[in-house]
Amino acid sequence: MHEVSLMEQTIEIALAQASKQGASQIHRMKMRIGDMSGVVPEALAFAFDVVTQGTIAAGAKLEIESVPVTCFCPNCQQEFHPPDIFYECPECGEPRTKMLAGGEIELTSLEVS
């Protein structure tokens, strides 16, 4: 369950940012999780509850935004959302497309006081 170690690292970043701002409480955290990141949002939320215990983030709300996979076809010069795990262009069938989004794991904002 790599979500626990992922959340431990995320909380370390959040606590460091909160400390820089002189905050004594984290109320809300927002994250963006790509659909192909390999992260299970439910497991991440569970890890959040466990990892934040005893910290200034205990009781904070975690909001997770799911990011769909977006690819770019070099032949068609267009973006598309693949319907499955095969990222070939739906217009020309080009198999060598570039994934633009869907793999990210990002802490995007903190609400602190």
Tab-separated table of N, CA and C in Angstrom:
chain	number	residue	atom	x	y	z
A	1	MET	N	0.858	-1.180	0.000
A	1	MET	CA	0.000	0.000	0.000
A	1	MET	C	0.894	1.230	0.000
A	2	HIS	N	1.291	1.655	-1.196
A	2	HIS	CA	2.196	2.796	-1.305
A	2	HIS	C	1.498	4.113	-0.992
A	3	GLU	N	0.186	4.108	-0.864
A	3	GLU	CA	-0.529	5.342	-0.548
A	3	GLU	C	-0.125	5.888	0.824
A	4	VAL	N	0.235	4.997	1.770
A	4	VAL	CA	0.655	5.463	3.096
A	4	VAL	C	1.960	6.247	2.985
A	5	SER	N	2.946	5.700	2.287
A	5	SER	CA	4.213	6.429	2.157
A	5	SER	C	4.029	7.697	1.322
A	6	LEU	N	3.179	7.632	0.340
A	6	LEU	CA	2.876	8.831	-0.459
A	6	LEU	C	2.253	9.911	0.421
A	7	MET	N	1.319	9.505	1.262
A	7	MET	CA	0.663	10.495	2.130
A	7	MET	C	1.618	11.000	3.207
A	8	GLU	N	2.509	10.143	3.702
A	8	GLU	CA	3.502	10.612	4.673
A	8	GLU	C	4.355	11.723	4.066
A	9	GLN	N	4.777	11.533	2.825
A	9	GLN	CA	5.589	12.552	2.149
A	9	GLN	C	4.777	13.825	1.907
A	10	THR	N	3.518	13.650	1.541
A	10	THR	CA	2.658	14.815	1.286
A	10	THR	C	2.427	15.605	2.567
A	11	ILE	N	2.196	14.905	3.665
A	11	ILE	CA	1.984	15.588	4.947
A	11	ILE	C	3.253	16.321	5.379
A	12	GLU	N	4.416	15.725	5.146
A	12	GLU	CA	5.673	16.414	5.472
A	12	GLU	C	5.751	17.745	4.713
A	13	ILE	N	5.405	17.716	3.446
A	13	ILE	CA	5.419	18.942	2.635
A	13	ILE	C	4.401	19.942	3.180
A	14	ALA	N	3.206	19.453	3.487
A	14	ALA	CA	2.145	20.337	3.999
A	14	ALA	C	2.549	20.949	5.339
A	15	LEU	N	3.126	20.153	6.221
A	15	LEU	CA	3.540	20.668	7.530
A	15	LEU	C	4.658	21.709	7.377
A	16	ALA	N	5.573	21.463	6.466
A	16	ALA	CA	6.659	22.429	6.234
A	16	ALA	C	6.097	23.746	5.703
A	17	GLN	N	5.143	23.669	4.777
A	17	GLN	CA	4.535	24.884	4.227
A	17	GLN	C	3.739	25.629	5.308
A	18	ALA	N	3.000	24.872	6.121
A	18	ALA	CA	2.227	25.490	7.203
A	18	ALA	C	3.163	26.173	8.199
A	19	SER	N	4.270	25.530	8.498
A	19	SER	CA	5.254	26.107	9.430
A	19	SER	C	5.826	27.410	8.871
A	20	LYS	N	6.125	27.437	7.577
A	20	LYS	CA	6.659	28.652	6.946
A	20	LYS	C	5.687	29.818	7.065
A	21	GLN	N	4.387	29.492	7.094
A	21	GLN	CA	3.366	30.537	7.187
A	21	GLN	C	2.992	30.842	8.644
A	22	GLY	N	3.623	30.146	9.585
A	22	GLY	CA	3.327	30.364	10.994
A	22	GLY	C	1.970	29.824	11.404
A	23	ALA	N	1.445	28.873	10.661
A	23	ALA	CA	0.118	28.306	10.941
A	23	ALA	C	0.173	27.312	12.102
A	24	SER	N	-0.924	27.243	12.822
A	24	SER	CA	-1.014	26.274	13.919
A	24	SER	C	-2.024	25.164	13.609
A	25	GLN	N	-2.730	25.302	12.486
A	25	GLN	CA	-3.723	24.288	12.121
A	25	GLN	C	-3.872	24.226	10.596
A	26	ILE	N	-3.939	23.014	10.083
A	26	ILE	CA	-4.290	22.802	8.671
A	26	ILE	C	-5.746	22.363	8.658
A	27	HIS	N	-6.578	23.101	7.922
A	27	HIS	CA	-8.013	22.799	7.876
A	27	HIS	C	-8.408	21.988	6.651
A	28	ARG	N	-7.711	22.231	5.545
A	28	ARG	CA	-8.096	21.571	4.300
A	28	ARG	C	-6.864	21.406	3.408
A	29	MET	N	-6.815	20.266	2.726
A	29	MET	CA	-5.768	20.013	1.742
A	29	MET	C	-6.439	19.578	0.449
A	30	LYS	N	-5.920	20.085	-0.667
A	30	LYS	CA	-6.429	19.662	-1.963
A	30	LYS	C	-5.306	19.008	-2.742
A	31	MET	N	-5.649	17.881	-3.373
A	31	MET	CA	-4.681	17.158	-4.189
A	31	MET	C	-5.300	16.842	-5.543
A	32	ARG	N	-4.433	16.769	-6.543
A	32	ARG	CA	-4.840	16.312	-7.887
A	32	ARG	C	-4.177	14.962	-8.117
A	33	ILE	N	-4.999	13.969	-8.439
A	33	ILE	CA	-4.494	12.618	-8.647
A	33	ILE	C	-4.889	12.161	-10.050
A	34	GLY	N	-3.898	11.884	-10.875
A	34	GLY	CA	-4.156	11.414	-12.233
A	34	GLY	C	-4.709	10.003	-12.239
A	35	ASP	N	-5.601	9.761	-13.190
A	35	ASP	CA	-6.227	8.442	-13.285
A	35	ASP	C	-5.217	7.335	-13.572
A	36	MET	N	-4.063	7.669	-14.135
A	36	MET	CA	-3.035	6.660	-14.410
A	36	MET	C	-1.838	6.789	-13.473
A	37	SER	N	-2.022	7.428	-12.330
A	37	SER	CA	-0.926	7.605	-11.374
A	37	SER	C	-0.643	6.342	-10.571
A	38	GLY	N	-1.573	5.415	-10.577
A	38	GLY	CA	-1.402	4.204	-9.781
A	38	GLY	C	-1.845	4.372	-8.350
A	39	VAL	N	-2.468	5.513	-8.038
A	39	VAL	CA	-2.914	5.795	-6.680
A	39	VAL	C	-4.421	5.529	-6.586
A	40	VAL	N	-4.815	4.836	-5.538
A	40	VAL	CA	-6.229	4.581	-5.279
A	40	VAL	C	-6.726	5.676	-4.330
A	41	PRO	N	-7.597	6.572	-4.808
A	41	PRO	CA	-8.032	7.699	-3.970
A	41	PRO	C	-8.609	7.281	-2.609
A	42	GLU	N	-9.349	6.193	-2.555
A	42	GLU	CA	-9.924	5.737	-1.287
A	42	GLU	C	-8.819	5.326	-0.309
A	43	ALA	N	-7.790	4.672	-0.813
A	43	ALA	CA	-6.664	4.278	0.037
A	43	ALA	C	-5.883	5.513	0.492
A	44	LEU	N	-5.780	6.499	-0.385
A	44	LEU	CA	-5.089	7.744	-0.028
A	44	LEU	C	-5.852	8.481	1.076
A	45	ALA	N	-7.180	8.505	0.975
A	45	ALA	CA	-7.998	9.156	2.002
A	45	ALA	C	-7.866	8.430	3.338
A	46	PHE	N	-7.827	7.106	3.305
A	46	PHE	CA	-7.632	6.337	4.536
A	46	PHE	C	-6.261	6.650	5.142
A	47	ALA	N	-5.242	6.670	4.297
A	47	ALA	CA	-3.885	6.977	4.766
A	47	ALA	C	-3.824	8.382	5.358
A	48	PHE	N	-4.551	9.306	4.764
A	48	PHE	CA	-4.585	10.689	5.269
A	48	PHE	C	-5.081	10.712	6.713
A	49	ASP	N	-6.170	10.001	6.993
A	49	ASP	CA	-6.720	9.964	8.354
A	49	ASP	C	-5.713	9.390	9.342
A	50	VAL	N	-4.966	8.385	8.929
A	50	VAL	CA	-3.993	7.732	9.813
A	50	VAL	C	-2.762	8.601	10.011
A	51	VAL	N	-2.229	9.112	8.927
A	51	VAL	CA	-0.956	9.852	8.966
A	51	VAL	C	-1.081	11.203	9.663
A	52	THR	N	-2.243	11.822	9.605
A	52	THR	CA	-2.393	13.155	10.199
A	52	THR	C	-2.621	13.128	11.712
A	53	GLN	N	-2.898	11.945	12.257
A	53	GLN	CA	-3.138	11.875	13.705
A	53	GLN	C	-1.932	12.417	14.466
A	54	GLY	N	-2.206	13.274	15.433
A	54	GLY	CA	-1.142	13.844	16.255
A	54	GLY	C	-0.400	14.996	15.602
A	55	THR	N	-0.892	15.457	14.449
A	55	THR	CA	-0.255	16.594	13.777
A	55	THR	C	-1.249	17.762	13.721
A	56	ILE	N	-0.793	18.888	13.232
A	56	ILE	CA	-1.695	20.034	13.094
A	56	ILE	C	-2.681	19.846	11.935
A	57	ALA	N	-2.541	18.742	11.230
A	57	ALA	CA	-3.478	18.420	10.142
A	57	ALA	C	-4.571	17.460	10.600
A	58	ALA	N	-4.521	17.022	11.848
A	58	ALA	CA	-5.547	16.096	12.351
A	58	ALA	C	-6.917	16.760	12.240
A	59	GLY	N	-7.872	16.052	11.687
A	59	GLY	CA	-9.222	16.572	11.524
A	59	GLY	C	-9.410	17.414	10.271
A	60	ALA	N	-8.347	17.624	9.525
A	60	ALA	CA	-8.452	18.410	8.290
A	60	ALA	C	-9.240	17.629	7.242
A	61	LYS	N	-9.757	18.365	6.283
A	61	LYS	CA	-10.499	17.751	5.194
A	61	LYS	C	-9.567	17.577	4.004
A	62	LEU	N	-9.604	16.398	3.407
A	62	LEU	CA	-8.819	16.121	2.207
A	62	LEU	C	-9.759	16.115	1.012
A	63	GLU	N	-9.447	16.940	0.023
A	63	GLU	CA	-10.214	16.948	-1.225
A	63	GLU	C	-9.315	16.441	-2.337
A	64	ILE	N	-9.815	15.445	-3.050
A	64	ILE	CA	-9.040	14.849	-4.136
A	64	ILE	C	-9.750	15.102	-5.453
A	65	GLU	N	-9.020	15.746	-6.373
A	65	GLU	CA	-9.537	15.971	-7.724
A	65	GLU	C	-8.943	14.907	-8.636
A	66	SER	N	-9.790	14.160	-9.280
A	66	SER	CA	-9.338	13.139	-10.218
A	66	SER	C	-9.047	13.798	-11.568
A	67	VAL	N	-7.886	13.475	-12.131
A	67	VAL	CA	-7.475	14.069	-13.408
A	67	VAL	C	-7.516	12.992	-14.498
A	68	PRO	N	-8.381	13.147	-15.498
A	68	PRO	CA	-8.454	12.140	-16.557
A	68	PRO	C	-7.207	12.160	-17.442
A	69	VAL	N	-6.959	11.041	-18.085
A	69	VAL	CA	-5.825	10.942	-18.999
A	69	VAL	C	-6.116	11.772	-20.249
A	70	THR	N	-5.151	12.609	-20.602
A	70	THR	CA	-5.219	13.398	-21.830
A	70	THR	C	-3.961	13.106	-22.636
A	71	CYS	N	-4.145	12.774	-23.892
A	71	CYS	CA	-3.015	12.460	-24.768
A	71	CYS	C	-2.972	13.444	-25.942
A	72	PHE	N	-1.820	13.464	-26.622
A	72	PHE	CA	-1.627	14.315	-27.790
A	72	PHE	C	-1.132	13.448	-28.948
A	73	CYS	N	-1.771	13.596	-30.087
A	73	CYS	CA	-1.378	12.850	-31.281
A	73	CYS	C	-0.471	13.738	-32.136
A	74	PRO	N	0.779	13.295	-32.419
A	74	PRO	CA	1.672	14.111	-33.240
A	74	PRO	C	1.223	14.179	-34.704
A	75	ASN	N	0.487	13.199	-35.166
A	75	ASN	CA	-0.003	13.226	-36.553
A	75	ASN	C	-1.158	14.202	-36.723
A	76	CYS	N	-2.144	14.107	-35.855
A	76	CYS	CA	-3.347	14.942	-35.962
A	76	CYS	C	-3.186	16.299	-35.299
A	77	GLN	N	-2.144	16.409	-34.437
A	77	GLN	CA	-1.917	17.644	-33.679
A	77	GLN	C	-3.126	17.993	-32.808
A	78	GLN	N	-3.749	16.957	-32.238
A	78	GLN	CA	-4.915	17.177	-31.382
A	78	GLN	C	-4.797	16.383	-30.091
A	79	GLU	N	-5.437	16.924	-29.068
A	79	GLU	CA	-5.530	16.224	-27.788
A	79	GLU	C	-6.763	15.338	-27.805
A	80	PHE	N	-6.688	14.248	-27.037
A	80	PHE	CA	-7.840	13.365	-26.898
A	80	PHE	C	-7.761	12.630	-25.563
A	81	HIS	N	-8.900	12.105	-25.147
A	81	HIS	CA	-8.995	11.318	-23.918
A	81	HIS	C	-9.188	9.868	-24.332
A	82	PRO	N	-8.177	9.021	-24.131
A	82	PRO	CA	-8.304	7.624	-24.548
A	82	PRO	C	-9.386	6.908	-23.735
A	83	PRO	N	-10.163	6.065	-24.401
A	83	PRO	CA	-11.245	5.366	-23.696
A	83	PRO	C	-10.764	4.175	-22.874
A	84	ASP	N	-9.501	3.752	-23.059
A	84	ASP	CA	-8.977	2.604	-22.309
A	84	ASP	C	-7.482	2.809	-22.074
A	85	ILE	N	-6.787	1.735	-21.736
A	85	ILE	CA	-5.354	1.862	-21.421
A	85	ILE	C	-4.478	1.927	-22.664
A	86	PHE	N	-5.050	1.774	-23.837
A	86	PHE	CA	-4.304	1.898	-25.086
A	86	PHE	C	-4.473	3.329	-25.588
A	87	TYR	N	-3.364	4.020	-25.729
A	87	TYR	CA	-3.423	5.449	-26.010
A	87	TYR	C	-3.307	5.766	-27.487
A	88	GLU	N	-3.831	4.931	-28.362
A	88	GLU	CA	-3.746	5.253	-29.780
A	88	GLU	C	-4.796	6.303	-30.141
A	89	CYS	N	-4.414	7.124	-31.106
A	89	CYS	CA	-5.277	8.224	-31.525
A	89	CYS	C	-6.594	7.685	-32.094
A	90	PRO	N	-7.727	8.203	-31.652
A	90	PRO	CA	-9.001	7.722	-32.168
A	90	PRO	C	-9.271	8.177	-33.603
A	91	GLU	N	-8.534	9.193	-34.080
A	91	GLU	CA	-8.740	9.699	-35.437
A	91	GLU	C	-7.916	8.947	-36.475
A	92	CYS	N	-6.591	8.792	-36.192
A	92	CYS	CA	-5.698	8.197	-37.192
A	92	CYS	C	-5.114	6.847	-36.769
A	93	GLY	N	-5.302	6.472	-35.514
A	93	GLY	CA	-4.791	5.191	-35.038
A	93	GLY	C	-3.327	5.212	-34.655
A	94	GLU	N	-2.692	6.392	-34.639
A	94	GLU	CA	-1.283	6.528	-34.267
A	94	GLU	C	-1.060	5.982	-32.854
A	95	PRO	N	-0.161	4.987	-32.707
A	95	PRO	CA	0.065	4.423	-31.367
A	95	PRO	C	1.093	5.194	-30.532
A	96	ARG	N	1.854	6.078	-31.184
A	96	ARG	CA	2.918	6.795	-30.452
A	96	ARG	C	2.432	8.166	-30.020
A	97	THR	N	1.445	8.187	-29.168
A	97	THR	CA	0.922	9.453	-28.667
A	97	THR	C	1.642	9.817	-27.378
A	98	LYS	N	1.517	11.059	-26.982
A	98	LYS	CA	2.160	11.552	-25.769
A	98	LYS	C	1.090	11.809	-24.707
A	99	MET	N	1.326	11.290	-23.494
A	99	MET	CA	0.384	11.544	-22.399
A	99	MET	C	0.686	12.924	-21.809
A	100	LEU	N	-0.293	13.807	-21.833
A	100	LEU	CA	-0.132	15.174	-21.317
A	100	LEU	C	-0.569	15.302	-19.868
A	101	ALA	N	-1.565	14.522	-19.472
A	101	ALA	CA	-2.097	14.587	-18.108
A	101	ALA	C	-2.658	13.223	-17.742
A	102	GLY	N	-2.762	13.003	-16.437
A	102	GLY	CA	-3.331	11.759	-15.943
A	102	GLY	C	-2.361	10.966	-15.093
A	103	GLY	N	-1.109	11.415	-15.033
A	103	GLY	CA	-0.123	10.709	-14.222
A	103	GLY	C	0.303	11.492	-12.993
A	104	GLU	N	-0.276	12.667	-12.796
A	104	GLU	CA	0.192	13.537	-11.724
A	104	GLU	C	-0.312	13.132	-10.337
A	105	ILE	N	0.507	13.488	-9.354
A	105	ILE	CA	0.164	13.392	-7.935
A	105	ILE	C	0.630	14.713	-7.353
A	106	GLU	N	-0.299	15.606	-7.065
A	106	GLU	CA	0.073	16.962	-6.672
A	106	GLU	C	-0.694	17.437	-5.445
A	107	LEU	N	0.003	18.084	-4.550
A	107	LEU	CA	-0.633	18.834	-3.473
A	107	LEU	C	-0.851	20.222	-4.042
A	108	THR	N	-2.103	20.635	-4.221
A	108	THR	CA	-2.374	21.896	-4.917
A	108	THR	C	-2.689	23.056	-4.001
A	109	SER	N	-3.236	22.793	-2.814
A	109	SER	CA	-3.493	23.916	-1.914
A	109	SER	C	-3.681	23.443	-0.481
A	110	LEU	N	-3.460	24.397	0.412
A	110	LEU	CA	-3.644	24.179	1.846
A	110	LEU	C	-4.481	25.313	2.398
A	111	GLU	N	-5.374	25.001	3.307
A	111	GLU	CA	-6.108	26.034	4.038
A	111	GLU	C	-5.635	25.937	5.478
A	112	VAL	N	-4.995	26.985	5.958
A	112	VAL	CA	-4.395	26.964	7.294
A	112	VAL	C	-4.830	28.187	8.102
A	113	SER	N	-4.605	28.096	9.393
A	113	SER	CA	-4.809	29.282	10.248
A	113	SER	C	-3.776	29.264	11.356
